[in-house]
mmCIF file of C-alpha atoms and ligand atoms in Angstrom:
data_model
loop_
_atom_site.group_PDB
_atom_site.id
_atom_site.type_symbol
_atom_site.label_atom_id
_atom_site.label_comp_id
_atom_site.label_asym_id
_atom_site.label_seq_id
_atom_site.Cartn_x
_atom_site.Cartn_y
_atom_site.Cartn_z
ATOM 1 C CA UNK E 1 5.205 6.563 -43.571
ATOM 2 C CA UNK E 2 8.180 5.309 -45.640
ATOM 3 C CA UNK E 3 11.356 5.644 -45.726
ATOM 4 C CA UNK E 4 13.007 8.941 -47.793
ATOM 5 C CA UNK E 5 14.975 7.644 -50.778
ATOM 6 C CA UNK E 6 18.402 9.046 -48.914
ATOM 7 C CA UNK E 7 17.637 7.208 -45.994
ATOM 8 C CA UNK E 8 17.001 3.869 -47.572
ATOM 9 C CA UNK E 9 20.695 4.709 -49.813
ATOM 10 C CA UNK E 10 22.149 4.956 -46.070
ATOM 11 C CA UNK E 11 20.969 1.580 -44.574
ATOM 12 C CA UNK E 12 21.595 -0.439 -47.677
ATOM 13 C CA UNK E 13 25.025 0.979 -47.947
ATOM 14 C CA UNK E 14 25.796 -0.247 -44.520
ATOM 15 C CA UNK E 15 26.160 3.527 -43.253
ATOM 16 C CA UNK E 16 26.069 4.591 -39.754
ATOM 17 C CA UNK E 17 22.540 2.585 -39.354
ATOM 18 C CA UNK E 18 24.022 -0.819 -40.125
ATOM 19 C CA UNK E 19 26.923 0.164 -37.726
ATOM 20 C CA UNK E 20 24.987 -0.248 -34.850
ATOM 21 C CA UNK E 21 25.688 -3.412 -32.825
ATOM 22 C CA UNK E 22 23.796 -6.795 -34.593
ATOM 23 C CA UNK E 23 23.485 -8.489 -31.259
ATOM 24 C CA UNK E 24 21.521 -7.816 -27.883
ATOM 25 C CA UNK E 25 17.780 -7.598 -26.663
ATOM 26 C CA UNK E 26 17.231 -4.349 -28.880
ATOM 27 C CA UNK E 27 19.573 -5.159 -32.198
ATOM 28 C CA UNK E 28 18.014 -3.388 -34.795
ATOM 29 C CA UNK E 29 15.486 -1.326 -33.045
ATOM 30 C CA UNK E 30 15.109 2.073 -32.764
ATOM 31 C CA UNK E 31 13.372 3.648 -29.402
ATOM 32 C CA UNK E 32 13.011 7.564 -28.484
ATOM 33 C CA UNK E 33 13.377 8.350 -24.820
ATOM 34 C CA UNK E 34 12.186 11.661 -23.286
ATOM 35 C CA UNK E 35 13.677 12.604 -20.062
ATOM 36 C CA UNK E 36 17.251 11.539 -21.196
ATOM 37 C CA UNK E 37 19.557 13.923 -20.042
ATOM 38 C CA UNK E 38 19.352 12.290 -16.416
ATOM 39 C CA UNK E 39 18.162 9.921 -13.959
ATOM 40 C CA UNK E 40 16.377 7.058 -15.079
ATOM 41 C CA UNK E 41 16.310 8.422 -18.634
ATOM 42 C CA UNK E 42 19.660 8.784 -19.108
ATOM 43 C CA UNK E 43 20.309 5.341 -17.164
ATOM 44 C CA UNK E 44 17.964 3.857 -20.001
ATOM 45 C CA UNK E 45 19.654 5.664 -22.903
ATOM 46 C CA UNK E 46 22.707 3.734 -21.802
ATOM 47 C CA UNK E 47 21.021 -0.072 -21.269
ATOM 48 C CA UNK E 48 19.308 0.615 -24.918
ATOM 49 C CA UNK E 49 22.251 1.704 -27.036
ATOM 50 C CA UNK E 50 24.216 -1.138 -25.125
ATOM 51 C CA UNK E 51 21.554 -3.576 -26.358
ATOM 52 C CA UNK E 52 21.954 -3.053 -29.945
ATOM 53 C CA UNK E 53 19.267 0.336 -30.187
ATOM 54 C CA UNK E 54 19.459 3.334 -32.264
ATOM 55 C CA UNK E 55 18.221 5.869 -29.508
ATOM 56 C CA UNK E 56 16.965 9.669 -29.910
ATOM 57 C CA UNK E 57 17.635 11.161 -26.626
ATOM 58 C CA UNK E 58 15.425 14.341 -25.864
ATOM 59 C CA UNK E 59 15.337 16.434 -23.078
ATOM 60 C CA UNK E 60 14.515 20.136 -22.800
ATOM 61 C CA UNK E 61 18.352 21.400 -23.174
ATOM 62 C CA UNK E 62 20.202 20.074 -26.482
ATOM 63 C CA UNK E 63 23.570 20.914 -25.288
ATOM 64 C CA UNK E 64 22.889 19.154 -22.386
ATOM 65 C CA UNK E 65 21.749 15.983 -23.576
ATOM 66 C CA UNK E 66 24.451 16.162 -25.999
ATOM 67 C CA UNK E 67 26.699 15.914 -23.626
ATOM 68 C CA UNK E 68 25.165 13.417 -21.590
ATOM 69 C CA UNK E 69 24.734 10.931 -24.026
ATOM 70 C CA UNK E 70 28.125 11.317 -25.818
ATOM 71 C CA UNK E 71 29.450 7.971 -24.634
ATOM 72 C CA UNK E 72 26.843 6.060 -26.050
ATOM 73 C CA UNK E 73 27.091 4.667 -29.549
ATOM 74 C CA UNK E 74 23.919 4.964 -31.582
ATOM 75 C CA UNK E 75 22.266 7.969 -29.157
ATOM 76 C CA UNK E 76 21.759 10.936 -30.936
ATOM 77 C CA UNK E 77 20.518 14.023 -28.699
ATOM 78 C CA UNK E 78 17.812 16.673 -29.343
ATOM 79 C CA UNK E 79 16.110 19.067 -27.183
ATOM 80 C CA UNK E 80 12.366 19.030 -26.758
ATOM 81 C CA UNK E 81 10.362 20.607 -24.369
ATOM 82 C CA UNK E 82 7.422 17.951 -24.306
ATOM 83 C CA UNK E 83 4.730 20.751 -22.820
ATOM 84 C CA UNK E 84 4.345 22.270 -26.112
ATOM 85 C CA UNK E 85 3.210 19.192 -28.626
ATOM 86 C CA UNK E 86 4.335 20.647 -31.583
ATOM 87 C CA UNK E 87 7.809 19.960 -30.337
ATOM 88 C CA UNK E 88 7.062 16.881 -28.815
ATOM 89 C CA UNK E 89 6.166 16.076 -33.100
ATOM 90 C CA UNK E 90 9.003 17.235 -34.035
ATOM 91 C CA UNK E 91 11.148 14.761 -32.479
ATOM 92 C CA UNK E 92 9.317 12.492 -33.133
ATOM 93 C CA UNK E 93 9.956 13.606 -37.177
ATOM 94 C CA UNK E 94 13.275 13.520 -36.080
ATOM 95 C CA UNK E 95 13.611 9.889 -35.089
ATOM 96 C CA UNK E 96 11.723 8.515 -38.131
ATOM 97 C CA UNK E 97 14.245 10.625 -40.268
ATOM 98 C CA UNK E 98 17.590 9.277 -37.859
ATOM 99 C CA UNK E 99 16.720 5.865 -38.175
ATOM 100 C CA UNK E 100 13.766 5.074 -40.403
ATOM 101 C CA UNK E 101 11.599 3.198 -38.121
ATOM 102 C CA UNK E 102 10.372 3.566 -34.406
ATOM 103 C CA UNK E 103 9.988 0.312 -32.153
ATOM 104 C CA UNK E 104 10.178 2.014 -28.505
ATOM 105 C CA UNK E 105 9.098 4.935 -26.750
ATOM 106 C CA UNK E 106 10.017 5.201 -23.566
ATOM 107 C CA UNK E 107 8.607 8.531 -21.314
ATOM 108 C CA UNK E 108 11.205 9.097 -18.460
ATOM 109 C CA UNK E 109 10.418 12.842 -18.057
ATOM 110 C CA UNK E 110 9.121 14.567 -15.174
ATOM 111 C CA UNK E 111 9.390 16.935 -12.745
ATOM 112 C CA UNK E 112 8.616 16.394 -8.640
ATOM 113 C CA UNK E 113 7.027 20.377 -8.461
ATOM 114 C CA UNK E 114 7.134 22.450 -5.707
ATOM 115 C CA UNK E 115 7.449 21.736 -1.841
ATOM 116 C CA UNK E 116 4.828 23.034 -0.129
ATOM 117 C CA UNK E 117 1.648 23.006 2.035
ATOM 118 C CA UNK E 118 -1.455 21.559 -0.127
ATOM 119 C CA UNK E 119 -2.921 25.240 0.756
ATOM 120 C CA UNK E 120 -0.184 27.320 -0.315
ATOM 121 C CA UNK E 121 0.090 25.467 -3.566
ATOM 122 C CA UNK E 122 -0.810 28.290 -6.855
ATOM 123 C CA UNK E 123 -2.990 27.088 -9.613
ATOM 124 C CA UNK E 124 0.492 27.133 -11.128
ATOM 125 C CA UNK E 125 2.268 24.579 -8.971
ATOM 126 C CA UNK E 126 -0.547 22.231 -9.763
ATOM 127 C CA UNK E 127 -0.767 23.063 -13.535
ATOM 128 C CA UNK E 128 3.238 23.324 -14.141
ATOM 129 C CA UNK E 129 3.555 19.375 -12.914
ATOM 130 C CA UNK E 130 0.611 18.216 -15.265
ATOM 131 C CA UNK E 131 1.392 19.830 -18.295
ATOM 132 C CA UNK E 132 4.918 17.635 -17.898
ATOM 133 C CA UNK E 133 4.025 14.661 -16.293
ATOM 134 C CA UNK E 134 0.527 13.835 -17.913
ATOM 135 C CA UNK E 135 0.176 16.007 -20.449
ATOM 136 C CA UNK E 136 3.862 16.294 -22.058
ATOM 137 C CA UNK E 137 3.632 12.323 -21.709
ATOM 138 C CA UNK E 138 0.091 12.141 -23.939
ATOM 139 C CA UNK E 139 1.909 13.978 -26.518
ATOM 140 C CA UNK E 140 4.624 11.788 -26.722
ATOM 141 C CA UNK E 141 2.104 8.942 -26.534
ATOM 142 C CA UNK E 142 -0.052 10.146 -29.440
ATOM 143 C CA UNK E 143 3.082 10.646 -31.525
ATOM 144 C CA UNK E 144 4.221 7.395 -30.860
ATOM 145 C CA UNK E 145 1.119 5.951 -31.606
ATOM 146 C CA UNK E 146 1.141 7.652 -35.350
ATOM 147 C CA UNK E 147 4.379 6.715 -35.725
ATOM 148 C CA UNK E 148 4.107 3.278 -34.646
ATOM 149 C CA UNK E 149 0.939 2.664 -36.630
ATOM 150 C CA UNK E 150 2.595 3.621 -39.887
ATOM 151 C CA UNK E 151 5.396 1.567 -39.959
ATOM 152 C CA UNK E 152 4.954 -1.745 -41.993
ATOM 153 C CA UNK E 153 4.650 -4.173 -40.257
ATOM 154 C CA UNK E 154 3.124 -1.544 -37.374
ATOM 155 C CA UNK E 155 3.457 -2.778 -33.969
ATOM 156 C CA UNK E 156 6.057 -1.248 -31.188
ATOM 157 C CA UNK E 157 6.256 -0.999 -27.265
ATOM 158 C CA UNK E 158 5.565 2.115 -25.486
ATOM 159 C CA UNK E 159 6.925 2.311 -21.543
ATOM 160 C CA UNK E 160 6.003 5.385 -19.768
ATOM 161 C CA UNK E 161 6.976 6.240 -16.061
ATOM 162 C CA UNK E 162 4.908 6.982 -12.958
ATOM 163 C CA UNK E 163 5.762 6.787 -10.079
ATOM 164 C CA UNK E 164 5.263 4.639 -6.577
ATOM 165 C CA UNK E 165 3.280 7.951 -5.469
ATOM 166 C CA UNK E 166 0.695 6.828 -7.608
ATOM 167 C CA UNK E 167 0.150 3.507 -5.770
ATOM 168 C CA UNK E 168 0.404 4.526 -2.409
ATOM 169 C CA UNK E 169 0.481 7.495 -0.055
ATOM 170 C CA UNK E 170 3.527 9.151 -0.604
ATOM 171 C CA UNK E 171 5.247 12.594 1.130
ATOM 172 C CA UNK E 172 5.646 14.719 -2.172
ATOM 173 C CA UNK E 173 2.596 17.523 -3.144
ATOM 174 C CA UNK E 174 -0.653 16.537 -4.229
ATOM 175 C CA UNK E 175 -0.014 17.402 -7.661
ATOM 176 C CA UNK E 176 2.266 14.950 -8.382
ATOM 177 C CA UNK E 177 0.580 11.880 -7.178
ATOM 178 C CA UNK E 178 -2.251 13.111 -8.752
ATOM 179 C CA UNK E 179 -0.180 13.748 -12.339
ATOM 180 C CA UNK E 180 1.379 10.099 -11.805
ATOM 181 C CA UNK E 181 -1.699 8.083 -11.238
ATOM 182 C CA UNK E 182 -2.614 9.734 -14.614
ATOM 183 C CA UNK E 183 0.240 8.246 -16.730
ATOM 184 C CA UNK E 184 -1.300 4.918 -15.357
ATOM 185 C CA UNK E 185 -5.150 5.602 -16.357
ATOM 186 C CA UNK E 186 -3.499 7.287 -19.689
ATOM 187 C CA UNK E 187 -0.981 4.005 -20.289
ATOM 188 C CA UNK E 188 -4.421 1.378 -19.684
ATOM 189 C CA UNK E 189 -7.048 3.623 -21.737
ATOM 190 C CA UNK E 190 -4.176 3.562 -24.718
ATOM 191 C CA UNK E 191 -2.935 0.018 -24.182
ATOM 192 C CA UNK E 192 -6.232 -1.038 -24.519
ATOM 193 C CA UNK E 193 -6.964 1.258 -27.824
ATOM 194 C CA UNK E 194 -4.190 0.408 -29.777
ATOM 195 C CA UNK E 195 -3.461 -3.330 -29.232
ATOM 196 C CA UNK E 196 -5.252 -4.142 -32.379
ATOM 197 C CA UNK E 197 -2.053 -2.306 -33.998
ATOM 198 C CA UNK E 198 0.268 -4.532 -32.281
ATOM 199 C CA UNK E 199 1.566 -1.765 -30.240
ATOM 200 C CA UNK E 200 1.855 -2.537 -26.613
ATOM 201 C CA UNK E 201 1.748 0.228 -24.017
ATOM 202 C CA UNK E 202 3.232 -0.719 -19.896
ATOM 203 C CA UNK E 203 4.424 1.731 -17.408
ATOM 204 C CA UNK E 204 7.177 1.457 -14.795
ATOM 205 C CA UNK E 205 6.116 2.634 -10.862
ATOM 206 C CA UNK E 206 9.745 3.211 -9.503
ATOM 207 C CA UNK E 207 10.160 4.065 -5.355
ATOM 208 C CA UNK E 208 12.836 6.102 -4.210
ATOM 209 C CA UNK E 209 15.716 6.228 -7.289
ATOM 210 C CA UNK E 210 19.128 8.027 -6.086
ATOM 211 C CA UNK E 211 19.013 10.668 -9.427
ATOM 212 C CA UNK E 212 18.666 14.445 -8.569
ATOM 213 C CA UNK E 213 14.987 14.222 -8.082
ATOM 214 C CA UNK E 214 15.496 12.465 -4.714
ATOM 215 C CA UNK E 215 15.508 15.089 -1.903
ATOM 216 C CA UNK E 216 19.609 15.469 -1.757
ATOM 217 C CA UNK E 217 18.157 16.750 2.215
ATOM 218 C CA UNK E 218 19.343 13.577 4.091
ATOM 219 C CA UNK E 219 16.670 13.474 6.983
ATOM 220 C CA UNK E 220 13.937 13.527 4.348
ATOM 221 C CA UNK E 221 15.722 11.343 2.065
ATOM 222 C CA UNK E 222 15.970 8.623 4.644
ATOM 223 C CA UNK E 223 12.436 8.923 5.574
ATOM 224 C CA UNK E 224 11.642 8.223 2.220
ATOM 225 C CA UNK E 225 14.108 5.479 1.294
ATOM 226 C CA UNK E 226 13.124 3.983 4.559
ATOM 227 C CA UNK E 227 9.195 3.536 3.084
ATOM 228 C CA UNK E 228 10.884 0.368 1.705
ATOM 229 C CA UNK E 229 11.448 -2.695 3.285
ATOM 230 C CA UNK E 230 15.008 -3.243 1.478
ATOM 231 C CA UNK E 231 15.647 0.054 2.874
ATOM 232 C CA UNK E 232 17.528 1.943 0.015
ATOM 233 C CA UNK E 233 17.218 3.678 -3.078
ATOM 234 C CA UNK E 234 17.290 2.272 -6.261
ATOM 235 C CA UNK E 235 19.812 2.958 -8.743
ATOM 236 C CA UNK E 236 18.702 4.538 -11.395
ATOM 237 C CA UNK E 237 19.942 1.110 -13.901
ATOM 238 C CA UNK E 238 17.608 -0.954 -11.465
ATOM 239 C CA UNK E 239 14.647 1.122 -12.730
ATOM 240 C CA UNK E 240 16.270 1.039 -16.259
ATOM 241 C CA UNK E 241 16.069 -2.678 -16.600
ATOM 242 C CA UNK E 242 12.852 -3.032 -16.311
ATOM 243 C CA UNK E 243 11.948 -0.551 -18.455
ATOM 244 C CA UNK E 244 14.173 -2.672 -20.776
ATOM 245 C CA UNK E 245 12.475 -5.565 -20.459
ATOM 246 C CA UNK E 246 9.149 -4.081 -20.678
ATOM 247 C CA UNK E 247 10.210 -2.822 -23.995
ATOM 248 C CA UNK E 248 11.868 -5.791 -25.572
ATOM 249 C CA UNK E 249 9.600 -9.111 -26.821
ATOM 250 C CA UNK E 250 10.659 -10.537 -23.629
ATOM 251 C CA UNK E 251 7.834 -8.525 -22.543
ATOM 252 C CA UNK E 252 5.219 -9.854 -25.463
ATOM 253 C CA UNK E 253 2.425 -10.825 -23.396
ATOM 254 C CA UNK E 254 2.270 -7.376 -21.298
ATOM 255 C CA UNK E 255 0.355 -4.545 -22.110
ATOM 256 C CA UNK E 256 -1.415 -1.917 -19.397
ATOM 257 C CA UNK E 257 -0.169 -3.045 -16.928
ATOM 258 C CA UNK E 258 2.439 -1.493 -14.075
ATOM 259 C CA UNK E 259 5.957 -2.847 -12.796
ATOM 260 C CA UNK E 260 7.050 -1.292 -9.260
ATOM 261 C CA UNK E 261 10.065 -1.877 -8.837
ATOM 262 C CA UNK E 262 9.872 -0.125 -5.405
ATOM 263 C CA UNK E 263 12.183 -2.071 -2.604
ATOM 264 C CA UNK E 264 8.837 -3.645 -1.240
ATOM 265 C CA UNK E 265 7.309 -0.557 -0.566
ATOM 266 C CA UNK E 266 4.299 -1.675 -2.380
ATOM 267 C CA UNK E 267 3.468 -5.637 -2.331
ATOM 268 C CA UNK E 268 1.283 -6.964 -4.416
HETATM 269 N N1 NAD T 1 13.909 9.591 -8.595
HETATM 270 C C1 NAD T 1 12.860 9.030 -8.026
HETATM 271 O O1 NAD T 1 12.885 8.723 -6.806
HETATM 272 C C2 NAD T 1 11.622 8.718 -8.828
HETATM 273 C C3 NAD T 1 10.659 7.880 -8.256
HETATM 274 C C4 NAD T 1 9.505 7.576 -8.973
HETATM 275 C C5 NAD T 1 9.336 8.080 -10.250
HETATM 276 N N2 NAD T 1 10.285 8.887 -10.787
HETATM 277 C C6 NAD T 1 10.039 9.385 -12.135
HETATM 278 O O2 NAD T 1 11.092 8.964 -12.977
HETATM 279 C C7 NAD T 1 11.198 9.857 -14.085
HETATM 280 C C8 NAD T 1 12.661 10.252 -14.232
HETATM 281 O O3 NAD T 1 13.005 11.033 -13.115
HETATM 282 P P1 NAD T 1 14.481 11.041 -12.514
HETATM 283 O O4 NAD T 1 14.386 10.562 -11.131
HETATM 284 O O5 NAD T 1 15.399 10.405 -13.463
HETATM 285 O O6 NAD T 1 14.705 12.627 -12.406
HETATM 286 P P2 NAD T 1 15.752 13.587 -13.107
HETATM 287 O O7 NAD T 1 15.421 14.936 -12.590
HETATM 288 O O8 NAD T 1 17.122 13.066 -12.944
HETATM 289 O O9 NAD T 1 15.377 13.478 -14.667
HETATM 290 C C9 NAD T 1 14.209 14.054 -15.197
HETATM 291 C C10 NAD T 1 14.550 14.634 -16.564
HETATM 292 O O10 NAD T 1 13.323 15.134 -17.149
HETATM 293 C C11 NAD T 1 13.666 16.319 -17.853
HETATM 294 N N3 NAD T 1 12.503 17.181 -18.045
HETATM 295 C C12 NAD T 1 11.818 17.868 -17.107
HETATM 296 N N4 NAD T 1 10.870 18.623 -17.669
HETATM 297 C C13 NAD T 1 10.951 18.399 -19.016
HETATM 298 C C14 NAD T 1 10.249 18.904 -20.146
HETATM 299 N N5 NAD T 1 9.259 19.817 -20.017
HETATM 300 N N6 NAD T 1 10.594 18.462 -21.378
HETATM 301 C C15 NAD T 1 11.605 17.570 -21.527
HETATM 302 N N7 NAD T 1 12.308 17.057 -20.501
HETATM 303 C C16 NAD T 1 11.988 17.482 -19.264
HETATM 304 C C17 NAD T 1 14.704 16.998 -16.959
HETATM 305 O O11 NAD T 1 15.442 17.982 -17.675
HETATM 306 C C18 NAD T 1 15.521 15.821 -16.477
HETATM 307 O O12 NAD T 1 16.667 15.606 -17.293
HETATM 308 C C19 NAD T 1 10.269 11.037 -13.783
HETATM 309 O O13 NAD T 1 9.091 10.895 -14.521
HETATM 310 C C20 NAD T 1 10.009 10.890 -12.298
HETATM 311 O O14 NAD T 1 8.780 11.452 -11.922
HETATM 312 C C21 NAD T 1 11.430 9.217 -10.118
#
């Protein structure tokens, strides 16, 4: 994929491309980030534009993402709701068009599901937290990928997020466990298959993050933040530097594998 003859004009001529800041771990790069209008997403949107990145924000509400990422120089916002992969393409479009190249992805959305006995749980529950967390997250993946491939010289870092729930028992419904340690089997089978492109592919296993995912419930969130040794949540920055790191060369020797950053929930 090159770039369109208006585009090239626009970078050349110093426009709002060559405005973005020359220094920092991501200075000239440009990363898409699903999941951006809060949380850890958001959080990430903010540690990549203030590293030098061009970043297309997407999250299922425009207006909303808008609005949460109108601080940050070099974010622009679109809304995508990665179940359906023909939008999930679409921003991805999108981002090649904004900036002309694609050097991160980062996949920060998901969605905990519903609260509930394992028995009273509806084909739907179960379904509703795949199609987001594993499936909306191949899409975005496989778009990537094509993306990433194309560009000359192609190469690029992909950093997608599971969760500590994948590594460990952990009080939340089957289904999203299950949906997590899928992003991790999806992140090795990929890392492995596209490495040859010089496109690495990591994932980040955060513990318990104070966004509004966390049970707000106090009881129940202290049981959970308590799973840790350091016995707290994690900001949602904490998470947000390591998905930095993973997706700046600082990080050129990793690929498939899984940072926890989990408060020593998990050692290993
Ligand atoms: N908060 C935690 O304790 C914790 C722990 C481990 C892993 N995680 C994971 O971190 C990631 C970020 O979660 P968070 O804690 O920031 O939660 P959050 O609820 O603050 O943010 C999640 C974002 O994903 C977006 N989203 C949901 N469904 C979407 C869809 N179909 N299309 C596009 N966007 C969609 C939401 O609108 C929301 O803005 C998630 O994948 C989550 O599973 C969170």
């Amino acid at each position: 994929m090159s770039a369109s003859p208006g585009d090239r004009r626009r970078r050349s001529a110093g426009g709002r491309y060559a405005r973005q800041s020359p220094v920092g771990r991501l200075a000239g790069k440009a990363a898409l980030i699903t999941g951006a209008a809060s949380g850890i997403g958001l959080a990430t949107v903010r540690r990549f534009t203030e590293e030098g990145a061009r970043v297309l924000a997407v999250d299922l509400d425009a207006g909303r993402t808008a609005h949460a990422v109108a601080g940050y120089r070099g974010a622009v916002a679109v809304g995508t709701d990665i179940r359906d992969s023909s939008q999930v393409d679409a921003a991805y479009d999108r981002a090649f068009t904004e900036f002309g190249r694609l050097d991160t992805a980062v996949n920060a959305a998901g969605v905990s599901g519903a609260q509930a006995d394992l028995c009273d749980l509806t084909d739907e529950d179960f379904a509703d937290v795949v199609a987001v967390n594993l499936a909306g997250t191949f899409y975005s993946v496989r778009a990537a990928v094509r993306l990433m491939r194309r560009m000359s010289p192609a190469g690029g870092s992909i950093v997608n997020v599971s969760s500590v729930g994948a590594l460990a028992n952990f009080p939340l419904p089957a289904m999203y466990p299950a949906s997590k340690a899928g992003v991790l089997g999806l992140t090795r089978a990929v890392a492995a298959l596209v490495a040859s492109d010089g496109i690495r592919v990591n994932a980040v296993a955060p513990g318990a993050t104070d966004t509004p995912m966390l049970p707000q419930d106090e009881p129940v969130r202290r049981a959970v933040v308590d799973l840790g040794v350091l016995r707290r949540a994690a900001s949602a920055e904490e998470i947000a530097h390591t998905i930095l790191f993973l997706a700046s060369d600082e990080s050129a020797f990793y690929t498939g594998q899984t940072l926890s950053p989990n408060g020593g929930y998990v050692m290993h």
